[in-house]
């Protein structure tokens, strides 16, 4: 269950612009940059799990106060809550932008964003068991069609479009890798999952399987899009993954265009991602204020998230904000847990030294 929650959280709204981010950073080296991003995300998830296993009955909101002290811990917890509130809003806005551009052309943006946020708010009122069951139910629906579409598209691939494999600019490659790694920030939900696990020690195995599956799917999408369209052509495509689905058909022309199927699956993937970040946000707020229940918070924060979602001026501005917030958020999702882990390890060593001196 922990594995499926992580996979369906990490595979979401970022599937559409992912190849474009990678190509802009490294052109034909896009798959290599994607691999770097997956590696960074893996390190971040490993740090979160190692830290969580030191406090298997608490979430990061609780044990940050134990490690840093009450007031400093609360300050950083507030930053974490604010970040995931913004992340939820940006994912909802990106969903709305894609829907009104590709499917519901005459539907107001506000309607599509509000519907998705309202669905997430209703679903987030449930407990952790229901949260896990929802992710378990949707994971085959998300993975199977995407894998089939990408696999079928590879018959039109040209291997020459993937050479050279490594990008020439190290700075652009690194920045691109950070952008790709930011797409995996939903894995931070692991801080909420570990205290609910029957066997917390299996969290490492669950996390690694989740990264392998979701990272492998992302890498496959990037390889397929670059090998079919080429890096120069992809720079003109806003959502290369959607174009990939449009150019793919089932054998025997049973379905000549699979973009309708892909959009349907993508909507589900977006819902599970927004649902997870919404659930993480309201549960973090509950623990921050020491509340007994999170259900009331579900509707309370809805207007604030909706207002944040409407702030970007247009889709170009939206993606600029997403890339900036995503990279900046790595300080919260990777460096902050690393800081907590380092301080906790140092404190633990000092405690052991103190005990040994007393004996």
Coordinates of C-alpha atoms in Angstrom, one line a residue:
X1 CA 0.0 0.0 0.0
X2 CA 2.8 2.4 0.8
X3 CA 4.4 1.7 -2.6
X4 CA 1.1 2.4 -4.5
X5 CA 0.5 5.6 -2.5
X6 CA 4.0 6.9 -3.5
X7 CA 3.7 5.9 -7.1
X8 CA 0.2 7.4 -7.7
X9 CA 1.4 10.6 -5.9
X10 CA 4.6 11.0 -7.9
X11 CA 2.9 10.3 -11.2
X12 CA 0.7 13.2 -11.8
X13 CA 0.3 16.5 -13.5
X14 CA 4.0 16.8 -14.4
X15 CA 3.8 13.9 -16.9
X16 CA 2.7 16.3 -19.7
X17 CA 5.5 18.9 -19.6
X18 CA 8.2 16.5 -18.3
X19 CA 9.9 15.8 -21.6
X20 CA 9.8 19.6 -22.5
X21 CA 11.6 20.4 -19.2
X22 CA 14.3 17.8 -19.9
X23 CA 14.8 18.8 -23.6
X24 CA 15.1 22.5 -22.8
X25 CA 17.9 21.7 -20.3
X26 CA 19.8 19.1 -22.3
X27 CA 18.3 18.6 -25.8
X28 CA 19.3 15.1 -26.9
X29 CA 20.7 14.5 -23.4
X30 CA 17.1 14.7 -22.0
X31 CA 17.1 11.0 -20.8
X32 CA 20.4 11.5 -19.0
X33 CA 19.1 14.6 -17.2
X34 CA 15.9 12.7 -16.3
X35 CA 18.1 10.0 -14.8
X36 CA 20.0 12.6 -12.7
X37 CA 16.6 14.0 -11.5
X38 CA 15.5 10.5 -10.5
X39 CA 18.8 10.0 -8.6
X40 CA 18.3 13.3 -6.7
X41 CA 14.7 12.3 -5.9
X42 CA 15.9 8.9 -4.7
X43 CA 18.4 10.4 -2.3
X44 CA 15.7 12.8 -1.0
X45 CA 13.2 9.9 -0.4
X46 CA 15.9 7.8 1.3
X47 CA 16.7 10.7 3.7
X48 CA 13.0 11.1 4.5
X49 CA 12.6 7.4 5.2
X50 CA 15.8 7.1 7.4
X51 CA 14.6 10.1 9.4
X52 CA 11.1 8.7 9.7
X53 CA 12.4 5.3 11.0
X54 CA 14.1 7.1 13.9
X55 CA 10.6 8.3 15.0
X56 CA 8.3 5.6 13.6
X57 CA 5.3 6.8 15.6
X58 CA 5.5 10.5 14.7
X59 CA 5.3 12.7 11.6
X60 CA 7.9 15.3 10.6
X61 CA 5.6 18.0 12.1
X62 CA 6.0 16.3 15.5
X63 CA 9.6 15.1 15.6
X64 CA 10.9 18.4 14.1
X65 CA 10.0 20.0 17.4
X66 CA 11.9 17.2 19.3
X67 CA 15.0 17.7 17.2
X68 CA 15.1 21.5 16.7
X69 CA 13.2 22.7 19.7
X70 CA 9.6 23.9 20.0
X71 CA 9.7 27.3 18.3
X72 CA 12.3 26.6 15.6
X73 CA 10.5 23.3 14.8
X74 CA 7.1 25.1 14.5
X75 CA 8.6 27.7 12.2
X76 CA 10.0 25.1 9.8
X77 CA 6.7 23.1 10.0
X78 CA 4.8 26.3 9.0
X79 CA 7.1 26.6 5.9
X80 CA 6.4 22.9 5.0
X81 CA 2.6 23.5 5.3
X82 CA 2.8 26.6 3.2
X83 CA 4.9 24.9 0.5
X84 CA 2.5 22.0 0.1
X85 CA -0.5 24.4 0.1
X86 CA 1.2 26.2 -2.8
X87 CA 2.1 22.9 -4.5
X88 CA -1.5 21.7 -4.3
X89 CA -2.7 25.0 -5.8
X90 CA -0.2 24.9 -8.7
X91 CA -1.1 21.3 -9.6
X92 CA -4.8 22.2 -9.6
X93 CA -4.2 25.3 -11.8
X94 CA -2.0 23.3 -14.3
X95 CA -4.8 20.7 -14.5
X96 CA -7.3 23.4 -15.3
X97 CA -5.1 24.9 -17.9
X98 CA -4.6 21.6 -19.7
X99 CA -8.3 20.7 -19.6
X100 CA -9.6 24.0 -21.0
X101 CA -6.9 23.9 -23.7
X102 CA -7.1 20.3 -24.8
X103 CA -10.6 19.1 -23.9
X104 CA -13.3 21.5 -22.6
X105 CA -12.5 24.5 -24.7
X106 CA -15.5 26.6 -23.6
X107 CA -15.4 25.8 -19.9
X108 CA -14.2 28.5 -17.6
X109 CA -10.8 27.9 -15.9
X110 CA -12.2 28.6 -12.5
X111 CA -14.8 25.8 -12.9
X112 CA -12.3 23.1 -13.7
X113 CA -9.9 24.1 -10.9
X114 CA -12.7 24.3 -8.3
X115 CA -14.2 20.9 -9.3
X116 CA -10.8 19.2 -8.9
X117 CA -10.1 20.9 -5.6
X118 CA -13.6 20.1 -4.3
X119 CA -13.1 16.4 -5.2
X120 CA -9.8 16.4 -3.3
X121 CA -11.3 18.2 -0.3
X122 CA -14.2 15.6 -0.1
X123 CA -11.8 12.7 -0.4
X124 CA -9.3 14.1 2.1
X125 CA -11.9 14.0 4.9
X126 CA -11.3 10.2 5.1
X127 CA -8.9 8.4 7.4
X128 CA -5.5 6.9 6.4
X129 CA -7.0 3.5 5.5
X130 CA -9.4 5.0 3.0
X131 CA -6.6 7.2 1.7
X132 CA -4.5 4.1 1.0
X133 CA -7.5 2.2 -0.5
X134 CA -8.2 5.0 -3.0
X135 CA -4.6 5.0 -4.2
X136 CA -4.6 1.2 -4.4
X137 CA -7.7 1.2 -6.5
X138 CA -6.5 3.8 -9.1
X139 CA -2.8 2.6 -9.5
X140 CA -3.5 -0.1 -12.2
X141 CA -5.8 2.4 -14.1
X142 CA -2.9 4.9 -14.1
X143 CA 0.0 2.6 -15.0
X144 CA -1.3 0.1 -17.5
X145 CA -2.7 2.5 -20.2
X146 CA 0.4 4.8 -20.0
X147 CA 2.8 1.9 -20.4
X148 CA 0.8 0.5 -23.3
X149 CA 0.7 3.9 -25.1
X150 CA 4.4 4.6 -24.6
X151 CA 5.3 1.0 -25.7
X152 CA 3.2 1.2 -28.9
X153 CA 4.8 4.6 -29.7
X154 CA 8.3 3.2 -29.7
X155 CA 7.7 1.5 -33.0
X156 CA 8.1 4.9 -34.7
X157 CA 11.3 5.8 -32.7
X158 CA 14.5 6.9 -34.3
X159 CA 17.6 6.2 -32.2
X160 CA 19.6 9.0 -33.9
X161 CA 17.5 11.6 -32.1
X162 CA 18.9 10.4 -28.8
X163 CA 22.6 11.2 -29.7
X164 CA 24.7 12.5 -28.0
X165 CA 23.5 11.0 -24.8
X166 CA 25.1 13.5 -22.5
X167 CA 24.3 17.3 -22.6
X168 CA 27.2 19.7 -23.2
X169 CA 26.2 22.3 -20.6
X170 CA 26.7 21.0 -17.0
X171 CA 24.9 24.0 -15.5
X172 CA 21.8 23.6 -17.6
X173 CA 21.9 19.8 -17.0
X174 CA 22.0 20.3 -13.2
X175 CA 19.2 22.9 -13.2
X176 CA 17.1 20.6 -15.5
X177 CA 17.8 17.6 -13.1
X178 CA 16.5 19.7 -10.2
X179 CA 13.4 20.5 -12.1
X180 CA 12.8 16.8 -12.8
X181 CA 13.5 15.9 -9.2
X182 CA 10.9 18.5 -8.1
X183 CA 8.3 16.4 -9.9
X184 CA 8.8 13.7 -7.3
X185 CA 8.2 16.0 -4.3
X186 CA 4.9 14.2 -3.6
X187 CA 7.1 11.5 -2.0
X188 CA 7.2 13.7 1.1
X189 CA 3.9 12.1 1.9
X190 CA 6.0 9.2 3.2
X191 CA 6.5 11.2 6.5
X192 CA 2.7 10.7 7.0
X193 CA 2.7 7.1 5.9
X194 CA 5.4 5.7 8.1
X195 CA 3.6 6.2 11.5
X196 CA 0.6 4.4 10.0
X197 CA 2.5 1.4 8.7
X198 CA 2.3 -2.0 10.5
X199 CA 5.9 -2.6 9.8
X200 CA 7.8 0.7 9.4
X201 CA 11.0 -1.0 8.5
X202 CA 9.6 -2.0 5.2
X203 CA 9.4 1.7 4.2
X204 CA 12.8 1.6 2.5
X205 CA 11.7 -1.3 0.3
X206 CA 8.4 0.4 -0.5
X207 CA 10.1 3.7 -1.3
X208 CA 12.7 2.1 -3.6
X209 CA 10.1 0.2 -5.5
X210 CA 8.0 3.3 -5.9
X211 CA 11.0 5.3 -7.3
X212 CA 12.0 2.5 -9.7
X213 CA 8.4 2.2 -11.1
X214 CA 7.5 5.9 -11.3
X215 CA 11.0 7.0 -12.3
X216 CA 11.2 4.2 -14.9
X217 CA 7.9 5.4 -16.4
X218 CA 9.1 9.0 -16.5
X219 CA 12.3 7.9 -18.2
X220 CA 10.4 5.8 -20.7
X221 CA 8.2 8.8 -21.6
X222 CA 11.2 11.1 -22.1
X223 CA 13.1 8.5 -24.2
X224 CA 9.9 7.8 -26.3
X225 CA 9.1 11.5 -27.0
X226 CA 12.7 12.5 -27.9
X227 CA 13.2 9.4 -30.1
X228 CA 10.0 10.2 -32.0
X229 CA 9.9 13.9 -32.3
X230 CA 13.5 14.9 -31.9
X231 CA 14.8 17.6 -29.5
X232 CA 14.3 20.6 -31.9
X233 CA 10.7 19.6 -32.7
X234 CA 9.9 19.1 -29.1
X235 CA 10.8 22.7 -28.2
X236 CA 7.7 23.7 -30.2
X237 CA 5.4 21.3 -28.3
X238 CA 3.9 22.5 -25.1
X239 CA 2.8 19.1 -23.8
X240 CA 5.0 16.5 -25.7
X241 CA 3.5 13.5 -23.9
X242 CA 0.0 14.4 -25.1
X243 CA 1.3 14.8 -28.6
X244 CA 2.9 11.3 -28.2
X245 CA -0.5 9.9 -27.4
X246 CA -2.1 11.6 -30.4
X247 CA 0.5 10.1 -32.8
X248 CA 0.0 6.6 -31.4
X249 CA -2.6 4.0 -32.6
X250 CA -3.5 0.5 -31.6
X251 CA -2.5 -2.3 -34.1
X252 CA -5.2 -2.8 -36.8
X253 CA -6.3 0.8 -36.3
X254 CA -8.8 -0.2 -33.6
X255 CA -8.2 3.2 -32.1
X256 CA -6.4 5.6 -34.4
X257 CA -5.7 8.2 -31.7
X258 CA -5.1 7.4 -28.1
X259 CA -5.0 10.9 -26.7
X260 CA -8.6 10.6 -25.4
X261 CA -7.6 7.5 -23.4
X262 CA -4.5 9.2 -22.2
X263 CA -6.3 12.3 -21.0
X264 CA -8.8 10.2 -19.1
X265 CA -5.9 8.4 -17.3
X266 CA -4.0 11.6 -16.8
X267 CA -7.1 13.2 -15.0
X268 CA -7.1 10.2 -12.6
X269 CA -3.3 10.6 -12.0
X270 CA -3.8 14.3 -11.3
X271 CA -6.6 13.6 -8.9
X272 CA -4.5 11.1 -6.9
X273 CA -1.5 13.6 -6.7
X274 CA -3.7 16.6 -5.6
X275 CA -5.6 14.3 -3.2
X276 CA -2.3 13.2 -1.6
X277 CA -0.8 16.7 -1.3
X278 CA -4.2 18.0 0.1
X279 CA -4.3 15.2 2.6
X280 CA -0.7 15.9 3.7
X281 CA -1.5 19.6 4.0
X282 CA -4.6 19.3 6.2
X283 CA -3.0 16.6 8.4
X284 CA 0.1 18.7 8.9
X285 CA -2.1 21.6 9.9
X286 CA -4.0 19.3 12.3
X287 CA -0.7 18.2 14.0
X288 CA 0.7 21.7 14.0
X289 CA -2.3 23.0 16.0
X290 CA -2.7 19.8 18.0
X291 CA -6.3 19.2 16.7
X292 CA -8.2 16.0 17.2
X293 CA -9.7 15.8 13.7
X294 CA -8.7 17.1 10.2
X295 CA -12.2 16.9 8.5
X296 CA -13.2 20.5 9.2
X297 CA -9.8 21.7 7.8
X298 CA -10.6 20.1 4.5
X299 CA -13.2 22.7 3.6
X300 CA -11.6 25.5 5.6
X301 CA -8.4 25.7 3.4
X302 CA -10.2 25.2 0.1
X303 CA -10.8 28.9 -0.6
X304 CA -7.2 29.8 0.1
X305 CA -5.9 27.1 -2.2
X306 CA -8.3 28.2 -4.9
X307 CA -7.1 31.8 -4.6
X308 CA -3.5 30.7 -4.9
X309 CA -4.3 28.6 -7.9
X310 CA -5.7 31.7 -9.7
X311 CA -2.7 34.0 -9.1
X312 CA -0.6 33.0 -12.2
X313 CA -1.5 35.3 -15.1
X314 CA -1.3 32.7 -17.9
X315 CA 0.1 29.3 -18.7
X316 CA 3.6 30.6 -19.5
X317 CA 3.7 32.4 -16.2
X318 CA 2.3 29.3 -14.5
X319 CA 5.2 27.1 -15.7
X320 CA 7.8 29.7 -14.7
X321 CA 6.3 29.7 -11.2
X322 CA 6.1 25.9 -11.1
X323 CA 9.8 25.5 -12.1
X324 CA 10.9 28.2 -9.5
X325 CA 8.7 26.8 -6.7
X326 CA 9.7 23.2 -7.6
X327 CA 13.5 23.9 -7.4
X328 CA 13.1 26.1 -4.2
X329 CA 11.0 23.3 -2.7
X330 CA 13.9 20.9 -2.8
X331 CA 15.4 22.8 0.1
X332 CA 12.2 21.8 2.1
X333 CA 11.8 18.2 0.8
X334 CA 15.5 17.2 0.7
X335 CA 17.8 19.6 2.6
X336 CA 15.5 20.2 5.5
X337 CA 15.1 16.4 6.3
X338 CA 18.9 16.1 5.8
X339 CA 19.4 18.9 8.4
X340 CA 17.0 17.2 10.8
X341 CA 18.7 13.8 10.3
X342 CA 22.2 15.2 10.8
X343 CA 21.2 17.1 14.0
X344 CA 19.4 14.0 15.4
X345 CA 22.4 11.7 14.7
X346 CA 24.8 14.2 16.4
X347 CA 22.5 14.5 19.4
X348 CA 22.2 10.7 19.6
X349 CA 26.0 10.4 19.6
X350 CA 26.3 13.0 22.3
X351 CA 23.7 11.2 24.4
X352 CA 25.6 7.9 24.1
X353 CA 28.9 9.6 25.0
X354 CA 27.2 11.1 28.1
X355 CA 25.8 7.7 29.2
X356 CA 29.1 6.0 28.7
X357 CA 30.9 8.7 30.8
X358 CA 28.4 8.3 33.6
X359 CA 28.9 4.5 33.6

